[in-house]
Structures are given as structure tokens and as C-alpha cells.
mmCIF file of C-alpha atoms in Angstrom:
data_model
loop_
_atom_site.group_PDB
_atom_site.id
_atom_site.type_symbol
_atom_site.label_atom_id
_atom_site.label_comp_id
_atom_site.label_asym_id
_atom_site.label_seq_id
_atom_site.Cartn_x
_atom_site.Cartn_y
_atom_site.Cartn_z
ATOM 1 C CA ASP D 130 91.901 16.565 39.759
ATOM 2 C CA ARG D 131 88.956 18.529 39.221
ATOM 3 C CA ALA D 132 87.389 19.133 41.339
ATOM 4 C CA ALA D 133 84.149 19.174 39.814
ATOM 5 C CA LEU D 134 84.295 15.439 38.354
ATOM 6 C CA GLY D 135 84.135 14.658 42.819
ATOM 7 C CA LYS D 136 81.311 16.447 43.366
ATOM 8 C CA VAL D 137 78.496 14.143 45.358
ATOM 9 C CA GLN D 138 75.702 13.648 43.184
ATOM 10 C CA ALA D 139 71.897 13.487 43.552
ATOM 11 C CA TRP D 140 70.968 10.067 43.882
ATOM 12 C CA THR D 141 67.900 8.349 44.868
ATOM 13 C CA GLY D 142 66.630 5.946 47.433
ATOM 14 C CA ASP D 143 66.164 3.583 44.996
ATOM 15 C CA ASP D 144 70.280 4.370 43.800
ATOM 16 C CA TRP D 145 71.210 4.495 47.392
ATOM 17 C CA ARG D 146 69.547 0.290 47.922
ATOM 18 C CA LYS D 147 71.350 -1.238 44.505
ATOM 19 C CA ALA D 148 74.259 0.161 45.050
ATOM 20 C CA TRP D 149 74.599 -0.982 48.717
ATOM 21 C CA ALA D 150 73.227 -3.684 47.507
ATOM 22 C CA TRP D 151 75.606 -4.303 45.410
ATOM 23 C CA PHE D 152 78.677 -3.152 47.225
ATOM 24 C CA SER D 153 78.347 -4.969 49.841
ATOM 25 C CA ARG D 154 77.886 -8.555 47.690
ATOM 26 C CA TYR D 155 80.109 -7.644 45.143
ATOM 27 C CA VAL D 156 82.820 -5.926 46.908
ATOM 28 C CA THR D 157 85.379 -6.291 49.749
ATOM 29 C CA VAL D 158 87.820 -2.996 50.959
ATOM 30 C CA TYR D 159 91.228 -2.821 52.373
ATOM 31 C CA VAL D 160 93.452 -0.621 54.139
ATOM 32 C CA LEU D 161 97.245 -0.558 54.766
ATOM 33 C CA ASN D 162 98.717 1.763 57.447
ATOM 34 C CA LEU D 163 101.516 0.747 59.770
ATOM 35 C CA LYS D 164 100.958 -0.333 62.820
ATOM 36 C CA THR D 165 103.112 2.311 64.710
ATOM 37 C CA ASP D 166 100.575 4.938 62.403
ATOM 38 C CA VAL D 167 98.022 4.863 64.494
ATOM 39 C CA LYS D 168 96.589 8.590 64.574
ATOM 40 C CA ARG D 169 96.373 7.696 60.480
ATOM 41 C CA TRP D 170 94.567 4.190 61.637
ATOM 42 C CA ASN D 171 91.814 6.179 63.758
ATOM 43 C CA ASN D 172 90.792 8.750 61.406
ATOM 44 C CA VAL D 173 90.777 6.256 58.511
ATOM 45 C CA GLU D 174 88.327 4.599 61.220
ATOM 46 C CA LYS D 175 86.094 7.304 61.354
ATOM 47 C CA VAL D 176 86.158 8.360 57.469
ATOM 48 C CA LEU D 177 85.535 4.649 56.831
ATOM 49 C CA GLY D 178 82.684 4.324 60.040
ATOM 50 C CA ARG D 179 81.073 7.506 58.836
ATOM 51 C CA LEU D 180 80.179 6.059 54.869
ATOM 52 C CA GLY D 181 79.390 2.470 56.206
ATOM 53 C CA ILE D 182 81.928 1.091 54.335
ATOM 54 C CA GLN D 183 83.604 -2.444 56.217
ATOM 55 C CA TYR D 184 87.287 -2.627 55.831
ATOM 56 C CA ASN D 185 90.295 -5.175 56.333
ATOM 57 C CA ARG D 186 92.928 -3.369 57.318
ATOM 58 C CA VAL D 187 96.718 -4.974 56.251
ATOM 59 C CA GLU D 188 100.082 -4.067 57.591
ATOM 60 C CA GLY D 189 101.934 -1.788 55.680
ATOM 61 C CA VAL D 190 105.837 -2.525 54.530
ATOM 62 C CA ASP D 191 107.942 -0.491 56.229
ATOM 63 C CA MET D 192 111.513 -0.336 54.628
ATOM 64 C CA ARG D 193 113.295 1.801 57.320
ATOM 65 C CA ILE D 194 113.228 -1.352 59.704
ATOM 66 C CA PRO D 195 115.624 -3.209 58.910
ATOM 67 C CA GLY D 196 115.170 -6.392 57.958
ATOM 68 C CA SER D 197 112.284 -5.385 56.588
ATOM 69 C CA LEU D 198 114.017 -6.222 52.778
ATOM 70 C CA GLU D 199 114.305 -9.650 53.466
ATOM 71 C CA LYS D 200 111.265 -10.594 55.052
ATOM 72 C CA ALA D 201 108.935 -8.865 51.577
ATOM 73 C CA LYS D 202 111.299 -10.642 49.860
ATOM 74 C CA ASN D 203 110.053 -14.297 52.077
ATOM 75 C CA GLU D 204 107.042 -13.369 51.265
ATOM 76 C CA GLY D 205 106.789 -12.749 48.548
ATOM 77 C CA VAL D 206 105.805 -9.401 47.738
ATOM 78 C CA VAL D 207 109.280 -8.403 45.865
ATOM 79 C CA PRO D 208 111.452 -10.452 44.118
ATOM 80 C CA HIS D 209 113.679 -12.295 45.160
ATOM 81 C CA ASP D 210 116.569 -10.732 43.091
ATOM 82 C CA TYR D 211 115.596 -7.462 43.737
ATOM 83 C CA ASP D 212 118.541 -5.562 44.344
ATOM 84 C CA PHE D 213 117.840 -2.326 46.821
ATOM 85 C CA GLY D 214 121.736 -1.189 45.730
ATOM 86 C CA HIS D 215 121.596 -0.848 41.925
ATOM 87 C CA ALA D 216 117.465 0.539 42.557
ATOM 88 C CA LEU D 217 119.086 3.066 45.883
ATOM 89 C CA VAL D 218 121.961 4.174 42.903
ATOM 90 C CA THR D 219 118.770 5.253 39.936
ATOM 91 C CA ALA D 220 117.453 6.580 42.004
ATOM 92 C CA ARG D 221 119.127 9.238 43.303
ATOM 93 C CA SER D 222 120.082 9.856 40.089
ATOM 94 C CA THR D 223 119.715 12.831 38.678
ATOM 95 C CA TYR D 224 117.311 12.481 36.043
ATOM 96 C CA GLN D 225 115.416 10.167 39.004
ATOM 97 C CA ALA D 226 115.941 13.185 41.732
ATOM 98 C CA MET D 227 113.903 10.898 43.820
ATOM 99 C CA GLY D 228 116.315 10.317 46.941
ATOM 100 C CA GLY D 229 115.431 7.835 49.812
ATOM 101 C CA ILE D 230 113.519 4.933 48.102
ATOM 102 C CA GLN D 231 112.455 3.582 51.757
ATOM 103 C CA GLY D 232 108.584 5.072 51.562
ATOM 104 C CA THR D 233 107.441 4.041 47.988
ATOM 105 C CA MET D 234 109.670 0.541 48.072
ATOM 106 C CA GLY D 235 107.015 0.017 51.431
ATOM 107 C CA CYS D 236 103.868 1.527 49.963
ATOM 108 C CA ALA D 237 104.605 -0.372 46.723
ATOM 109 C CA SER D 238 104.978 -3.827 48.832
ATOM 110 C CA ALA D 239 101.844 -3.180 50.946
ATOM 111 C CA HIS D 240 99.795 -2.599 47.973
ATOM 112 C CA PHE D 241 100.965 -6.442 46.792
ATOM 113 C CA ARG D 242 101.047 -7.693 50.544
ATOM 114 C CA ALA D 243 96.750 -6.228 49.443
ATOM 115 C CA GLN D 244 96.980 -7.723 46.199
ATOM 116 C CA THR D 245 98.019 -10.833 47.663
ATOM 117 C CA ARG D 246 95.585 -10.994 50.419
ATOM 118 C CA ALA D 247 92.358 -9.781 48.290
ATOM 119 C CA TYR D 248 93.038 -13.123 45.911
ATOM 120 C CA THR D 249 93.516 -15.236 48.545
ATOM 121 C CA ASP D 250 90.996 -14.568 50.517
ATOM 122 C CA ASP D 251 88.300 -15.020 47.741
ATOM 123 C CA ARG D 252 85.682 -13.305 49.198
ATOM 124 C CA SER D 253 84.600 -10.623 45.890
ATOM 125 C CA PRO D 254 85.365 -10.512 43.250
ATOM 126 C CA ILE D 255 86.419 -6.751 43.337
ATOM 127 C CA ALA D 256 89.186 -5.010 46.682
ATOM 128 C CA ILE D 257 89.653 -1.649 47.151
ATOM 129 C CA VAL D 258 92.519 -0.828 48.039
ATOM 130 C CA PHE D 259 92.642 1.841 50.304
ATOM 131 C CA GLU D 260 95.624 4.094 51.898
ATOM 132 C CA ASP D 261 94.997 5.180 55.436
ATOM 133 C CA ASP D 262 95.119 8.722 53.652
ATOM 134 C CA VAL D 263 91.971 7.896 52.050
ATOM 135 C CA GLN D 264 89.211 10.318 51.870
ATOM 136 C CA PRO D 265 86.557 8.701 50.137
ATOM 137 C CA SER D 266 83.634 11.436 48.925
ATOM 138 C CA PRO D 267 79.958 10.614 51.178
ATOM 139 C CA ASP D 268 78.068 9.060 47.533
ATOM 140 C CA PHE D 269 81.969 6.098 46.595
ATOM 141 C CA VAL D 270 79.849 3.704 46.757
ATOM 142 C CA PRO D 271 76.661 4.504 44.415
ATOM 143 C CA LYS D 272 79.547 5.933 42.420
ATOM 144 C CA LEU D 273 81.836 3.223 42.505
ATOM 145 C CA TRP D 274 78.154 0.862 41.796
ATOM 146 C CA LYS D 275 77.955 3.378 38.351
ATOM 147 C CA LEU D 276 81.231 3.223 37.253
ATOM 148 C CA VAL D 277 81.015 -0.536 37.156
ATOM 149 C CA HIS D 278 77.569 -0.293 35.492
ATOM 150 C CA GLU D 279 77.955 1.583 32.914
#
């Protein structure tokens, strides 16, 4: 949350080469997106494309659609014994003051879907899951490389 920590750093050409070689070998990127949100998808494609980051789309979970909860339970991204009614009452309590939880549930379910896909794909030892409104720093790859190697 401190802007100074997100500043683009001065990386050497060697740093960039090492970071990209490492990233290409060890990292797979997944992006969550509701299929109905074409504008956000088009935007994230541009953002990641400018950075040269390859990615895999993972369809989001829209809990506003009837039957989505049961489908998510059958897929295993929501526990079969999850009680949506109880969760909704709790979320709307004065203590929680969340209101509706369909968006929160859909987002969490989509993250579980992406984690499951990363595990089953078994493409690389590191999976990064972005939401479709991500705005990574232009030097995201060397920053991640540095973070993992320090």
C-alpha cells in the first residue's frame, strides 16, 4: 500500500534476462474472468500483453446465475455441506455488515478453480492467479524473481 515500494526499479540487462528465463521456466499465470465481462478481459489482455506475460484464462464463477452454487459444489470449489443461507444471514448481521455475499463467494470459488487447474495442469512449480483488473508493475517479472531468490 506504499507507492514507493511499487516504483519501477533500475534492473540491469542481465537481471531482465535471468528473471525472464526463470519466469518462463517456473511460473504459470492464470487470470480469472467472468465470460460476460468482455471489457475487463480485453483490458487485461492488453495489460499482460504489453508486459509480455503469457497467461491462461480461468472462467470466473458468477453466483448470480441460478444453479451456480450447486455446479460449484459438484466441481469441488465449494464444499458440499456449505450452507449458503446460514452464510448469508451471518454476512448480513450487524457485526459483519457485508450485505450480499454472492460476489465474495464467486470470487473465492474462482480462485479455488484456478488453484485446482494449476495443480492439475502441473505446468510449473509456481502459479500466479490474477483477477481481470490486475495492473502489475512494468517490472513485475524481475521483482517476482528477486522476491523468490532473496
